[in-house]
Coordinates of C-alpha atoms in Angstrom, one line a residue:
X1 CA -31.8 17.2 16.7
X2 CA -33.8 16.1 13.5
X3 CA -31.8 15.8 10.4
X4 CA -31.7 14.6 7.0
X5 CA -29.8 11.6 6.4
X6 CA -27.1 13.2 4.5
X7 CA -26.3 16.0 7.2
X8 CA -26.2 12.7 9.5
X9 CA -23.3 11.1 7.2
X10 CA -21.5 14.6 6.9
X11 CA -22.0 14.7 11.0
X12 CA -20.7 11.6 11.5
X13 CA -17.2 11.8 9.2
X14 CA -16.5 14.8 11.6
X15 CA -17.0 13.5 14.3
X16 CA -14.6 10.3 13.5
X17 CA -12.2 13.4 12.4
X18 CA -12.4 13.3 8.8
X19 CA -11.2 16.8 7.3
X20 CA -10.5 14.6 3.8
X21 CA -12.1 12.8 1.5
X22 CA -12.1 12.0 -2.8
X23 CA -15.1 10.8 -4.6
X24 CA -17.4 11.3 -7.7
X25 CA -21.0 12.3 -7.0
X26 CA -23.7 10.6 -9.2
X27 CA -27.3 11.2 -8.4
X28 CA -28.0 9.1 -6.2
X29 CA -25.5 10.8 -4.1
X30 CA -26.5 14.0 -4.1
X31 CA -28.0 14.6 -1.5
X32 CA -24.5 13.6 0.3
X33 CA -22.9 16.4 -1.8
X34 CA -25.6 19.1 -0.6
X35 CA -24.7 18.8 3.0
X36 CA -21.3 18.6 1.8
X37 CA -22.0 21.7 -0.1
X38 CA -22.3 23.8 3.2
X39 CA -19.5 21.9 5.1
X40 CA -16.7 23.2 2.3
X41 CA -14.4 25.0 5.5
X42 CA -14.4 21.4 7.9
X43 CA -14.2 18.5 4.8
X44 CA -12.2 19.3 1.7
X45 CA -13.6 16.8 -1.3
X46 CA -11.3 15.7 -4.6
X47 CA -12.9 15.8 -7.3
X48 CA -11.2 12.9 -9.6
X49 CA -11.4 11.9 -13.0
X50 CA -12.6 8.9 -12.4
X51 CA -13.6 6.7 -9.5
X52 CA -10.6 3.7 -9.6
X53 CA -9.0 7.0 -9.2
X54 CA -10.7 8.4 -6.0
X55 CA -10.3 5.3 -4.6
X56 CA -6.3 4.4 -4.6
X57 CA -6.3 9.1 -3.4
X58 CA -8.0 7.6 -0.4
X59 CA -5.5 4.4 0.3
X60 CA -2.6 6.5 -0.8
X61 CA -3.7 9.3 2.1
X62 CA -4.5 6.1 4.3
X63 CA -1.6 4.9 4.0
X64 CA 0.9 8.2 4.4
X65 CA -1.1 9.8 7.2
X66 CA -2.3 6.4 9.4
X67 CA -5.8 7.2 9.7
X68 CA -8.6 6.3 8.0
X69 CA -9.2 7.2 4.1
X70 CA -12.6 8.5 3.3
X71 CA -13.9 8.4 -1.0
X72 CA -17.6 8.6 -2.0
X73 CA -19.7 7.4 -5.1
X74 CA -22.6 6.9 -7.2
X75 CA -24.3 4.5 -7.8
X76 CA -24.3 1.5 -11.0
X77 CA -20.7 2.8 -12.8
X78 CA -20.2 4.7 -10.3
X79 CA -19.4 1.9 -7.2
X80 CA -18.3 -0.5 -9.6
X81 CA -15.6 1.7 -11.0
X82 CA -14.5 1.2 -7.0
X83 CA -13.9 -1.9 -7.0
X84 CA -10.2 -2.6 -7.6
X85 CA -9.2 0.2 -5.2
X86 CA -11.6 -1.3 -3.4
X87 CA -9.2 -4.7 -3.9
X88 CA -6.3 -3.2 -3.8
X89 CA -7.0 -1.3 -0.2
X90 CA -8.0 -5.1 0.7
X91 CA -4.8 -6.5 0.0
X92 CA -2.3 -4.9 1.6
X93 CA -4.9 -4.6 4.7
X94 CA -5.0 -0.5 4.6
X95 CA -8.3 1.8 6.4
X96 CA -10.1 3.2 3.9
X97 CA -14.0 3.5 3.8
X98 CA -16.3 3.5 0.4
X99 CA -19.5 5.3 0.9
X100 CA -21.9 4.7 -1.8
X101 CA -25.8 5.5 -2.5
X102 CA -27.6 3.1 -4.2
X103 CA -31.0 3.3 -6.0
X104 CA -34.5 5.1 -3.7
X105 CA -36.1 1.5 -1.2
X106 CA -38.8 1.1 -3.6
X107 CA -36.9 0.7 -6.9
X108 CA -34.4 -2.5 -5.1
X109 CA -33.9 -5.8 -7.1
X110 CA -36.0 -4.2 -10.9
X111 CA -33.2 -3.4 -12.7
X112 CA -33.2 -0.1 -12.2
X113 CA -31.6 2.7 -13.4
X114 CA -27.7 2.8 -12.5
X115 CA -28.8 0.2 -9.7
X116 CA -26.3 -3.0 -9.1
X117 CA -25.5 -4.4 -5.9
X118 CA -22.6 -3.2 -4.4
X119 CA -22.3 -4.3 -1.2
X120 CA -23.0 -8.1 -3.0
X121 CA -20.3 -7.6 -4.9
X122 CA -17.7 -6.2 -3.2
X123 CA -17.9 -9.0 0.0
X124 CA -15.1 -10.4 -1.2
X125 CA -12.7 -7.9 -1.4
X126 CA -13.5 -5.8 2.0
X127 CA -13.8 -6.3 5.5
X128 CA -18.3 -5.7 5.8
X129 CA -20.8 -4.5 3.5
X130 CA -23.9 -3.0 4.7
X131 CA -26.7 -1.7 2.9
X132 CA -28.6 1.0 5.2
X133 CA -32.2 1.0 4.7
X134 CA -33.1 2.6 8.0
X135 CA -32.7 6.1 8.6
X136 CA -32.5 5.2 12.3
X137 CA -29.2 2.8 11.5
X138 CA -27.6 5.1 9.9
X139 CA -25.3 6.7 12.4
X140 CA -24.4 3.8 14.7
X141 CA -23.6 2.2 10.8
X142 CA -20.8 4.6 9.9
X143 CA -19.1 4.7 13.5
X144 CA -18.6 0.2 13.0
X145 CA -17.7 0.9 9.7
X146 CA -14.9 3.5 11.0
X147 CA -13.9 1.5 13.7
X148 CA -13.8 -1.8 11.5
X149 CA -11.6 -0.4 9.2
X150 CA -9.2 1.0 11.8
X151 CA -9.4 -2.5 13.8
X152 CA -7.6 -5.8 13.6
X153 CA -6.4 -6.5 10.3
X154 CA -6.7 -3.0 8.7
X155 CA -8.9 -2.7 6.2
X156 CA -11.9 -1.8 3.5
X157 CA -15.4 -1.3 4.8
X158 CA -18.2 -0.7 1.8
X159 CA -22.0 2.0 3.4
X160 CA -24.5 1.7 0.6
X161 CA -27.3 4.1 1.4
X162 CA -30.6 3.8 -0.4
X163 CA -31.4 7.5 -1.7
X164 CA -34.6 7.8 0.1
X165 CA -32.0 8.0 3.4
X166 CA -30.2 10.2 2.3
X167 CA -33.4 12.5 2.5
X168 CA -35.3 10.7 5.2
X169 CA -35.9 12.8 8.9
X170 CA -33.9 11.8 12.6
X171 CA -33.2 13.2 15.2
X172 CA -29.3 12.5 15.4
X173 CA -27.8 13.1 18.9
X174 CA -23.2 13.7 18.3
X175 CA -21.1 11.2 19.6
X176 CA -17.9 11.8 20.1
X177 CA -14.8 9.0 19.4
X178 CA -14.0 8.2 22.0
X179 CA -17.4 7.3 24.2
X180 CA -18.0 4.9 21.2
X181 CA -16.1 1.9 22.8
X182 CA -16.8 3.0 26.1
X183 CA -21.0 3.2 25.6
X184 CA -20.1 -0.6 24.4
X185 CA -22.1 -0.4 21.2
X186 CA -19.2 -0.3 18.6
X187 CA -17.9 -4.0 19.8
X188 CA -21.1 -5.4 19.5
X189 CA -22.0 -4.4 16.7
X190 CA -18.0 -5.2 15.1
X191 CA -18.7 -8.9 16.7
X192 CA -21.3 -9.3 14.2
X193 CA -19.5 -9.0 11.8
X194 CA -19.0 -12.0 9.2
X195 CA -14.6 -11.2 9.1
X196 CA -11.7 -13.0 12.0
X197 CA -9.5 -9.9 12.3
X198 CA -12.0 -7.5 13.5
X199 CA -10.6 -6.5 17.1
X200 CA -7.1 -6.2 19.1
X201 CA -5.5 -9.8 20.2
X202 CA -3.4 -9.4 23.0
X203 CA -1.1 -11.3 22.6
X204 CA -0.2 -14.4 25.1
X205 CA 2.3 -14.9 27.2
X206 CA 3.4 -18.0 27.0
X207 CA 3.2 -17.8 23.0
X208 CA 6.7 -14.7 24.1
X209 CA 7.7 -17.6 26.4
X210 CA 8.2 -19.9 23.7
X211 CA 9.5 -17.7 21.5
X212 CA 13.0 -15.8 23.2
X213 CA 13.5 -19.7 24.6
X214 CA 14.0 -20.2 20.2
X215 CA 15.9 -17.0 20.2
X216 CA 17.9 -17.8 22.8
X217 CA 19.1 -21.4 21.0
X218 CA 19.8 -19.7 18.1
X219 CA 22.7 -19.3 16.3
X220 CA 22.0 -18.5 12.7
X221 CA 18.5 -16.3 12.7
X222 CA 17.2 -14.6 10.7
X223 CA 14.5 -12.0 10.9
X224 CA 11.8 -11.0 7.9
X225 CA 9.6 -7.4 8.0
X226 CA 6.0 -7.0 6.9
X227 CA 3.2 -5.2 5.9
X228 CA 2.0 -6.0 9.6
X229 CA 5.2 -3.5 10.9
X230 CA 4.4 -0.6 8.7
X231 CA 1.1 -1.3 9.2
X232 CA 0.7 -1.3 13.0
X233 CA 3.7 1.7 12.8
X234 CA 5.6 -1.2 15.3
X235 CA 8.8 0.5 12.9
X236 CA 10.6 1.5 16.1
X237 CA 9.9 -1.9 18.4
X238 CA 10.7 -4.0 15.2
X239 CA 14.5 -2.3 15.0
X240 CA 15.4 -2.2 18.6
X241 CA 14.2 -6.0 18.2
X242 CA 16.4 -6.8 15.6
X243 CA 18.8 -4.8 17.4
X244 CA 18.9 -7.4 20.4
X245 CA 18.4 -10.2 19.1
X246 CA 21.5 -9.3 15.8
X247 CA 19.7 -10.6 12.8
X248 CA 19.9 -9.9 9.5
X249 CA 16.8 -8.5 7.6
X250 CA 14.8 -9.3 4.9
X251 CA 12.4 -6.7 3.7
X252 CA 8.8 -7.9 2.2
X253 CA 7.5 -5.3 -0.3
X254 CA 5.1 -4.1 1.9
X255 CA 7.2 -4.1 4.7
X256 CA 9.4 -1.1 2.8
X257 CA 9.7 2.1 5.1
X258 CA 9.3 0.0 8.6
X259 CA 12.4 -0.9 8.6
X260 CA 15.4 1.0 7.1
X261 CA 16.2 0.0 4.0
X262 CA 19.7 1.6 5.2
X263 CA 20.4 0.1 8.0
X264 CA 23.2 -1.9 8.6
X265 CA 21.1 -5.4 9.5
X266 CA 18.1 -4.8 6.1
X267 CA 19.7 -7.1 3.5
X268 CA 17.2 -5.6 1.0
X269 CA 14.0 -7.4 -0.9
X270 CA 12.7 -10.9 -0.7
X271 CA 11.2 -13.4 -2.8
X272 CA 11.3 -13.9 -6.8
X273 CA 13.1 -10.8 -7.4
X274 CA 14.8 -10.7 -3.6
X275 CA 18.7 -10.0 -2.8
X276 CA 20.6 -12.3 -3.2
X277 CA 21.3 -12.1 0.7
X278 CA 17.9 -12.1 2.2
X279 CA 17.0 -15.3 -0.1
X280 CA 20.6 -17.0 0.9
X281 CA 20.1 -16.0 4.5
X282 CA 16.4 -17.3 5.0
X283 CA 17.8 -21.0 3.2
X284 CA 20.6 -20.9 5.6
X285 CA 19.2 -19.8 9.2
X286 CA 18.3 -22.1 11.8
X287 CA 15.7 -19.8 13.0
X288 CA 12.6 -17.4 10.7
X289 CA 10.9 -14.5 12.4
X290 CA 8.7 -13.7 10.5
X291 CA 6.3 -10.0 11.5
X292 CA 3.1 -8.9 9.7
X293 CA 4.0 -11.5 6.9
X294 CA 1.7 -13.5 4.3
X295 CA 4.3 -16.0 3.0
X296 CA 2.5 -14.8 -0.1
X297 CA 3.7 -17.1 -3.2
X298 CA 6.1 -14.1 -4.6
X299 CA 7.8 -14.6 -0.9
X300 CA 7.7 -18.3 -0.4
X301 CA 7.8 -19.4 -4.3
X302 CA 8.1 -23.1 -3.1
X303 CA 6.7 -23.5 0.4
X304 CA 8.0 -26.6 1.4
X305 CA 11.2 -25.7 0.7
X306 CA 11.3 -22.6 2.4
X307 CA 13.5 -22.3 5.1
X308 CA 14.5 -25.4 4.9
X309 CA 16.8 -25.4 7.8
X310 CA 15.0 -23.6 10.1
X311 CA 11.8 -23.2 13.4
X312 CA 9.6 -21.0 11.0
X313 CA 7.6 -18.6 13.6
X314 CA 4.6 -16.1 12.9
X315 CA 3.5 -13.3 14.8
X316 CA 0.6 -11.4 12.7
X317 CA -2.1 -10.8 14.4
X318 CA -4.4 -11.9 11.9
X319 CA -5.2 -15.8 13.1
X320 CA -5.9 -17.0 10.0
X321 CA -2.9 -15.8 7.9
X322 CA -0.9 -18.5 10.5
X323 CA 0.1 -22.8 8.1
X324 CA -2.1 -20.7 5.6
X325 CA 0.9 -20.5 3.1
X326 CA 3.9 -21.9 4.7
X327 CA 3.6 -24.5 8.0
X328 CA 5.4 -22.5 11.1
X329 CA 7.1 -24.5 14.4
X330 CA 5.2 -21.6 15.8
X331 CA 2.6 -18.3 16.3
X332 CA 1.9 -15.3 18.1
X333 CA -1.2 -13.9 17.5
X334 CA -1.6 -10.4 18.1
X335 CA -0.7 -7.0 17.4
X336 CA 3.1 -6.4 16.5
X337 CA 3.5 -3.2 17.7
X338 CA 2.0 -5.1 21.7
X339 CA 4.2 -9.1 21.2
X340 CA 7.5 -6.8 19.6
X341 CA 7.2 -4.3 23.3
X342 CA 6.6 -7.6 25.3
X343 CA 9.5 -8.8 23.4
X344 CA 11.9 -6.3 23.4
X345 CA 11.4 -6.4 27.0
X346 CA 12.6 -9.8 28.2
X347 CA 15.0 -11.3 25.3
X348 CA 19.1 -9.6 26.5
X349 CA 21.2 -9.3 24.1
X350 CA 22.8 -11.4 21.4
X351 CA 25.6 -11.2 18.8
X352 CA 25.7 -13.2 16.2
X353 CA 28.4 -11.8 13.9
X354 CA 29.7 -14.7 12.3
X355 CA 26.3 -15.2 10.5
X356 CA 25.9 -11.8 9.5
X357 CA 29.0 -12.3 7.6
X358 CA 28.2 -14.8 5.6
X359 CA 25.3 -13.4 4.8
X360 CA 26.4 -11.1 4.5
X361 CA 28.8 -11.6 1.8
X362 CA 26.5 -11.5 -0.4
X363 CA 25.0 -8.8 -2.8
X364 CA 22.2 -6.5 -0.5
X365 CA 21.1 -4.5 -4.4
X366 CA 22.3 -5.4 -8.0
X367 CA 24.4 -3.8 -9.9
X368 CA 23.8 -1.9 -13.1
X369 CA 25.9 -1.5 -16.2
X370 CA 26.3 3.0 -16.1
X371 CA 26.9 2.7 -20.1
X372 CA 23.3 1.7 -22.6
X373 CA 22.7 2.3 -26.0
X374 CA 21.1 6.8 -25.0
X375 CA 19.3 5.1 -22.5
X376 CA 19.9 5.5 -18.3
X377 CA 20.2 2.5 -16.3
X378 CA 17.7 2.2 -13.7
X379 CA 20.3 2.4 -10.8
X380 CA 21.4 5.8 -12.0
X381 CA 18.1 7.2 -12.2
X382 CA 16.6 6.1 -9.0
X383 CA 19.9 7.0 -7.6
X384 CA 20.1 10.5 -9.1
X385 CA 16.8 11.6 -7.4
X386 CA 17.5 10.1 -3.8
X387 CA 20.2 12.3 -4.2
X388 CA 18.6 15.6 -5.7
X389 CA 15.3 15.5 -3.9
X390 CA 14.0 15.8 0.4
X391 CA 15.5 12.4 2.0
X392 CA 11.3 11.4 3.6
X393 CA 9.7 11.9 -0.4
X394 CA 7.3 9.2 0.0
X395 CA 7.1 8.0 -3.5
X396 CA 4.4 5.4 -4.7
X397 CA 4.6 3.7 -7.6
X398 CA 2.9 1.5 -10.2
X399 CA 3.4 -2.2 -11.2
X400 CA 6.0 -3.2 -13.0
X401 CA 9.4 -3.1 -13.3
X402 CA 10.0 -0.3 -11.9
X403 CA 8.0 -1.0 -8.8
X404 CA 10.8 -3.4 -8.6
X405 CA 13.6 -1.2 -9.2
X406 CA 12.5 1.3 -7.2
X407 CA 12.4 -0.9 -4.0
X408 CA 16.2 -2.3 -4.8
X409 CA 17.5 1.7 -5.0
X410 CA 15.6 3.6 -2.5
X411 CA 15.7 2.8 1.4
X412 CA 12.8 3.2 3.3
X413 CA 13.0 4.8 6.5
X414 CA 9.8 5.7 7.9
X415 CA 6.2 3.7 7.3
X416 CA 4.3 5.2 5.5
X417 CA 7.3 6.9 2.4
X418 CA 6.9 4.0 0.1
X419 CA 2.7 2.8 -1.3
X420 CA 2.8 0.7 -3.9
X421 CA 0.0 -2.2 -4.6
X422 CA 1.6 -5.1 -3.5
X423 CA -1.2 -7.8 -3.3
X424 CA -2.7 -7.5 -6.1
X425 CA -0.4 -6.0 -8.5
X426 CA -2.9 -2.6 -9.2
X427 CA -1.7 -0.7 -12.9
X428 CA -2.3 2.3 -12.9
X429 CA -2.5 2.8 -8.1
X430 CA 0.4 5.0 -8.6
X431 CA -0.9 8.5 -8.8
X432 CA -3.8 8.8 -7.4
X433 CA -2.5 7.7 -4.4
X434 CA 0.2 10.3 -4.6
X435 CA -2.1 12.6 -4.4
X436 CA -4.0 11.3 -2.0
X437 CA -0.5 11.2 -0.4
X438 CA 0.2 15.2 -1.5
X439 CA -3.5 15.8 0.1
X440 CA -2.4 14.4 2.9
X441 CA 0.7 15.0 3.6
X442 CA 1.4 18.8 2.3
X443 CA 4.8 19.9 4.0
X444 CA 6.4 16.7 1.9
X445 CA 7.4 15.8 -1.4
X446 CA 5.8 13.5 -2.7
X447 CA 6.8 11.2 -6.4
X448 CA 4.9 9.1 -9.0
X449 CA 7.4 6.4 -10.2
X450 CA 6.1 4.2 -13.1
X451 CA 5.9 2.8 -16.5
X452 CA 5.2 3.8 -19.3
X453 CA 1.9 0.5 -19.2
X454 CA 0.8 1.5 -16.4
X455 CA 0.8 5.9 -16.5
X456 CA -1.6 5.0 -19.8
X457 CA -4.5 3.5 -16.9
X458 CA -4.9 6.4 -14.9
X459 CA -3.3 9.3 -16.8
X460 CA -6.9 11.1 -16.0
X461 CA -5.4 12.3 -12.9
X462 CA -3.6 15.0 -14.4
X463 CA -6.2 17.1 -14.0
X464 CA -6.5 16.5 -10.2
X465 CA -3.8 17.1 -9.8
X466 CA -2.7 20.5 -12.0
X467 CA -6.3 21.8 -10.5
X468 CA -5.4 21.5 -6.5
X469 CA -2.3 22.2 -7.1
X470 CA -0.5 19.0 -5.9
X471 CA 3.3 19.4 -6.9
X472 CA 3.5 15.6 -8.0
X473 CA 6.3 15.2 -9.7
X474 CA 5.5 11.9 -11.5
X475 CA 8.8 9.7 -12.9
X476 CA 7.9 7.6 -16.3
X477 CA 10.5 4.7 -16.7
X478 CA 10.3 4.0 -20.6
X479 CA 11.4 0.8 -22.4
X480 CA 8.9 0.7 -25.3
X481 CA 7.0 -2.7 -23.9
X482 CA 5.1 -3.7 -20.4
X483 CA 8.0 -4.7 -18.6
X484 CA 7.7 -7.3 -16.8
X485 CA 4.9 -9.4 -18.7
X486 CA 8.2 -8.5 -21.2
X487 CA 10.8 -10.2 -19.4
X488 CA 8.3 -12.8 -18.6
X489 CA 8.3 -13.8 -23.0
X490 CA 11.6 -13.3 -22.6
X491 CA 13.2 -15.1 -20.7
X492 CA 10.3 -18.2 -20.8
X493 CA 8.6 -17.6 -23.7
X494 CA 10.4 -17.8 -26.3
X495 CA 11.0 -14.2 -27.0
X496 CA 7.8 -14.3 -28.1
X497 CA 6.1 -10.9 -27.2
X498 CA 3.3 -10.9 -27.5
X499 CA 1.0 -7.6 -26.8
X500 CA 3.6 -5.7 -25.2
X501 CA 5.6 -4.0 -27.5
X502 CA 4.1 -0.3 -27.0
X503 CA 4.7 1.0 -30.2
X504 CA 1.8 4.4 -30.2
X505 CA 1.2 7.6 -28.2
X506 CA 0.6 9.5 -26.4
X507 CA 3.5 11.8 -26.1
X508 CA 4.1 12.2 -22.1
X509 CA 5.3 15.8 -22.8
X510 CA 2.5 16.9 -24.4
X511 CA -0.1 15.0 -22.5
X512 CA 1.3 16.8 -19.9
X513 CA 1.2 20.0 -21.3
X514 CA -2.5 19.4 -22.4
X515 CA -3.2 19.0 -18.5
X516 CA -1.9 22.4 -17.8
X517 CA 1.6 20.7 -16.1
X518 CA 5.1 21.3 -16.9
X519 CA 7.1 17.5 -18.7
X520 CA 10.3 17.0 -20.4
X521 CA 12.3 13.9 -21.8
X522 CA 15.5 12.8 -20.3
X523 CA 17.6 10.7 -22.1
X524 CA 20.8 10.7 -19.9
X525 CA 22.4 11.8 -16.2
X526 CA 23.0 15.0 -16.7
X527 CA 19.1 16.0 -18.1
X528 CA 17.3 14.2 -15.5
X529 CA 19.6 16.8 -13.2
X530 CA 18.0 19.7 -14.4
X531 CA 14.9 18.4 -15.1
X532 CA 14.8 17.4 -11.5
X533 CA 15.3 20.7 -11.1
X534 CA 13.7 22.5 -12.6
X535 CA 10.3 20.1 -11.5
X536 CA 11.9 21.6 -8.2
X537 CA 11.4 24.8 -8.7
X538 CA 7.6 24.2 -10.5
X539 CA 6.7 22.5 -6.6
X540 CA 7.1 26.0 -5.2
X541 CA 4.8 27.5 -7.3
X542 CA 2.4 24.8 -6.8
X543 CA 2.4 22.9 -9.8
X544 CA 3.5 18.7 -10.6
X545 CA 6.0 18.0 -13.4
X546 CA 6.1 15.0 -15.6
X547 CA 9.5 13.3 -16.3
X548 CA 9.4 10.9 -19.0
X549 CA 12.9 9.0 -18.0
X550 CA 14.3 7.3 -21.4
X551 CA 15.0 2.9 -20.2
X552 CA 16.5 0.5 -22.5
X553 CA 14.8 -1.9 -23.9
X554 CA 16.2 -4.7 -22.7
X555 CA 16.7 -3.7 -18.9
X556 CA 15.6 -6.5 -17.1
X557 CA 14.9 -6.5 -12.7
X558 CA 17.0 -8.6 -11.4
X559 CA 18.4 -10.7 -9.3
X560 CA 15.0 -12.6 -10.5
X561 CA 13.4 -16.8 -9.2
X562 CA 10.9 -18.4 -10.9
X563 CA 7.3 -19.1 -9.5
X564 CA 6.8 -22.5 -8.0
X565 CA 11.1 -23.0 -7.3
X566 CA 13.4 -22.4 -4.5
X567 CA 14.6 -19.1 -3.2
X568 CA 17.5 -19.1 -4.2
X569 CA 17.0 -21.0 -7.4
X570 CA 18.1 -17.7 -9.2
X571 CA 17.1 -17.4 -12.5
X572 CA 18.6 -14.5 -13.4
X573 CA 21.8 -12.6 -10.6

């Protein structure tokens, strides 16, 4: 069937089962938007306030649903406005396909209006980029991009299409997604891409046998649950594995929800703001098994002294991660779900009561005082939220102190429940991610936890939330400062608070009202309870809500270990 390249793009989206996209139009991508207009009954498009918001929304959609997210943008500033969102998805292994359109081929390389080499810009922060200059290659490129985004270690892929290709005519033959691998086309194209983590490596049985022997010889095993468990939806296999070897489990930022935070084996977060139980358990174990964990500088703060008494085993889908940050004694390359399933089939039940008693003699959660001058503690706010909202509430956070508090005090119970920027630490991620999560999971309660600094970054997406009747509840931890940076200045920079005092607008309640939403400021638990009840009523009517929560400036995230020091050298307890 003959059709334009623009229609090929839309038909290929339908091939992939796409029914939701996020984006912002412009001149070079108008042909695609014109086709989308004709497909409104099959593909829902969410127009955000800014391309960065669209990128985060597509990312949040992908993380919360397990599907590939899709984001559209025009050339030049439209494309470059995506880059923060692309990098965020890349660092956290989130599968998103970004589709941009560039100027016509004859205008490339001539400093044409709104021209940019976005494939070059995005190359370091994607699994692969493609510039399509031949309409005959368009369909296969889109199919490859989706296969690549979801294959192996997931991640973002960018396609840039010249405008003349979207207007050109081509014979298009539909190819259902299930046929893509059968005809060998996808594998051949993926094999030419530039990343090492494309296809699903089969775990080596000998490597699994070696680990089974190491487990047999261990008296003090410890597990780290990383983001790879979340991405592969290997949570049930991981929990079975933890129970079978009877080992305490430390959870990384990205591993939240893969191991139920309320599980008796869970020791809480590990690393710079990890619990004493997690950090001391890693320091004292004789076998450390990290699953889907990158050993980043926020986990292994001083790599050469990390888990000093342990044999370290790393299970990861991406060979490039092995021995990158921490030297291991053994590793297994493979999808976490496959590796854990094989391990569970062959290891017996173990019992490590004495070792667990030691680890859990240390606190798994920080305790905060209840009375702070005219403000609430983080624990009070989060406990109230958890008590009053459904247990399966999806939580999107921004980055800063509020992020750490949320992860410390919420007990996430399933993959995709926590949406947060771990590797890239993107302030402004949360509201866009919440929009994507609510769009992809309309039946669920979705909340956005942010700080007064982060919320300023992308609060313009309240317009998107209101227009599409996405009933997201935003909780602002308002302490009047850029909290995490301010905390570092207090502890390590002689209390020289350079440019971290937020003694300025806006009034967040009035801001919410300007966007057509209700908002309120609360200073105590009773007011917070009343506000949440009001927000729940607004949700029933399809309206979002903003709750500005007063938090004392002097509140800090505890525990804290300084970067570059041993994991048990707590600067704050």
